[in-house]
Short mmCIF file of C-alpha atoms in Angstrom, two decimals:
data_model
loop_
_atom_site.label_atom_id
_atom_site.label_comp_id
_atom_site.label_asym_id
_atom_site.label_seq_id
_atom_site.Cartn_x
_atom_site.Cartn_y
_atom_site.Cartn_z
CA MET A 12 101.66 12.11 22.42
CA PHE A 13 104.72 11.87 24.61
CA GLU A 14 104.96 10.91 28.24
CA VAL A 15 106.20 13.62 30.56
CA VAL A 16 108.74 12.23 32.98
CA SER A 17 109.55 14.23 36.08
CA GLY A 18 112.98 14.99 37.46
CA HIS A 19 115.04 15.56 34.36
CA THR A 20 116.96 18.57 35.57
CA GLN A 21 120.13 17.59 33.70
CA THR A 22 118.22 17.06 30.46
CA LEU A 23 116.70 20.53 30.77
CA ALA A 24 120.13 22.08 31.36
CA GLU A 25 121.51 20.24 28.32
CA TYR A 26 118.59 21.45 26.21
CA VAL A 27 119.20 25.05 27.30
CA ALA A 28 122.90 24.61 26.50
CA GLU A 29 121.93 23.48 22.99
CA LEU A 30 119.63 26.47 22.48
CA ILE A 31 122.49 28.70 23.58
CA ARG A 32 124.90 26.89 21.25
CA VAL A 33 122.70 27.72 18.26
CA GLU A 34 122.64 31.34 19.49
CA LEU A 35 118.94 31.84 20.05
CA ALA A 36 118.06 35.07 21.80
CA PRO A 37 117.98 34.81 25.61
CA ALA A 38 114.28 35.70 25.60
CA THR A 39 113.59 32.78 23.27
CA VAL A 40 115.45 30.40 25.57
CA ASP A 41 113.50 31.78 28.53
CA GLN A 42 110.25 31.23 26.65
CA ALA A 43 111.21 27.61 25.97
CA LEU A 44 111.89 27.07 29.68
CA GLY A 45 108.51 28.50 30.55
CA ALA A 46 106.76 26.29 28.02
CA ILE A 47 108.46 23.18 29.37
CA ARG A 48 107.59 24.02 32.97
CA SER A 49 104.00 24.79 31.99
CA ARG A 50 103.63 21.49 30.14
CA HIS A 51 105.00 19.57 33.11
CA ALA A 52 102.60 21.34 35.47
CA ARG A 53 99.61 20.47 33.28
CA ALA A 54 100.79 16.84 33.17
CA GLY A 55 100.76 16.63 36.95
CA TYR A 56 104.40 17.43 37.72
CA PRO A 57 104.25 20.95 39.20
CA GLY A 58 107.62 22.47 39.97
CA GLU A 59 109.45 20.00 37.78
CA PRO A 60 111.90 19.81 36.28
CA ALA A 61 114.03 21.91 38.57
CA THR A 62 115.41 24.87 36.65
CA ALA A 63 118.33 26.05 38.80
CA ALA A 64 121.05 24.69 36.49
CA ALA A 65 119.24 25.82 33.34
CA LEU A 66 118.66 29.31 34.74
CA GLU A 67 122.31 29.59 35.73
CA LEU A 68 123.30 28.85 32.13
CA LEU A 69 120.75 31.37 30.89
CA ARG A 70 122.01 34.11 33.24
CA ALA A 71 125.58 33.61 32.02
CA TYR A 72 124.36 33.63 28.42
CA ARG A 73 122.44 36.88 28.94
CA ARG A 74 125.62 38.55 30.22
CA SER A 75 127.66 37.19 27.32
CA TRP A 76 124.94 38.18 24.85
CA ALA A 77 124.98 41.76 26.16
CA ASP A 78 128.79 41.92 26.25
CA HIS A 79 128.88 40.97 22.56
CA GLY A 80 126.41 43.66 21.52
CA GLY A 81 123.21 41.67 21.78
CA ARG A 82 120.28 43.71 22.88
CA VAL A 83 116.59 43.35 23.41
CA ARG A 84 114.78 44.96 20.53
CA LYS A 85 111.90 47.07 21.72
CA ALA A 86 109.34 48.86 19.65
CA THR A 87 109.41 52.64 19.67
CA PRO A 88 106.75 53.84 22.10
CA LEU A 89 103.56 55.30 20.72
CA LEU A 90 103.44 58.95 21.76
CA LEU A 91 100.29 60.79 22.74
CA ASP A 92 99.88 62.69 19.44
CA GLU A 93 100.33 59.47 17.46
CA LEU A 94 97.84 57.68 19.70
CA ARG A 95 95.29 60.44 19.18
CA ALA A 96 95.78 60.20 15.40
CA CYS A 97 95.20 56.44 15.56
CA ILE A 98 92.04 56.91 17.58
CA GLU A 99 90.73 59.59 15.20
CA THR A 100 91.29 57.24 12.28
CA CYS A 101 89.21 54.55 13.94
#
């Protein structure tokens, strides 16, 4: 296992920059940030590392992603008639 060291704000920002460089979706980058913060909290370092710099990079990336045609893919909503058909099948 690895040792979780608190206070690595710069390292987190660099990691986010690398995820952005390889063009992962903004939601994926956000998920990675959440996982890191969660792991630190469980290891006894709640609120660390600070995410201000990383989130600033992510905000800029979200804007750039949208400006270049990136979009969040959402499933088509299930309408009432389709829901009823699903329930009848069950």
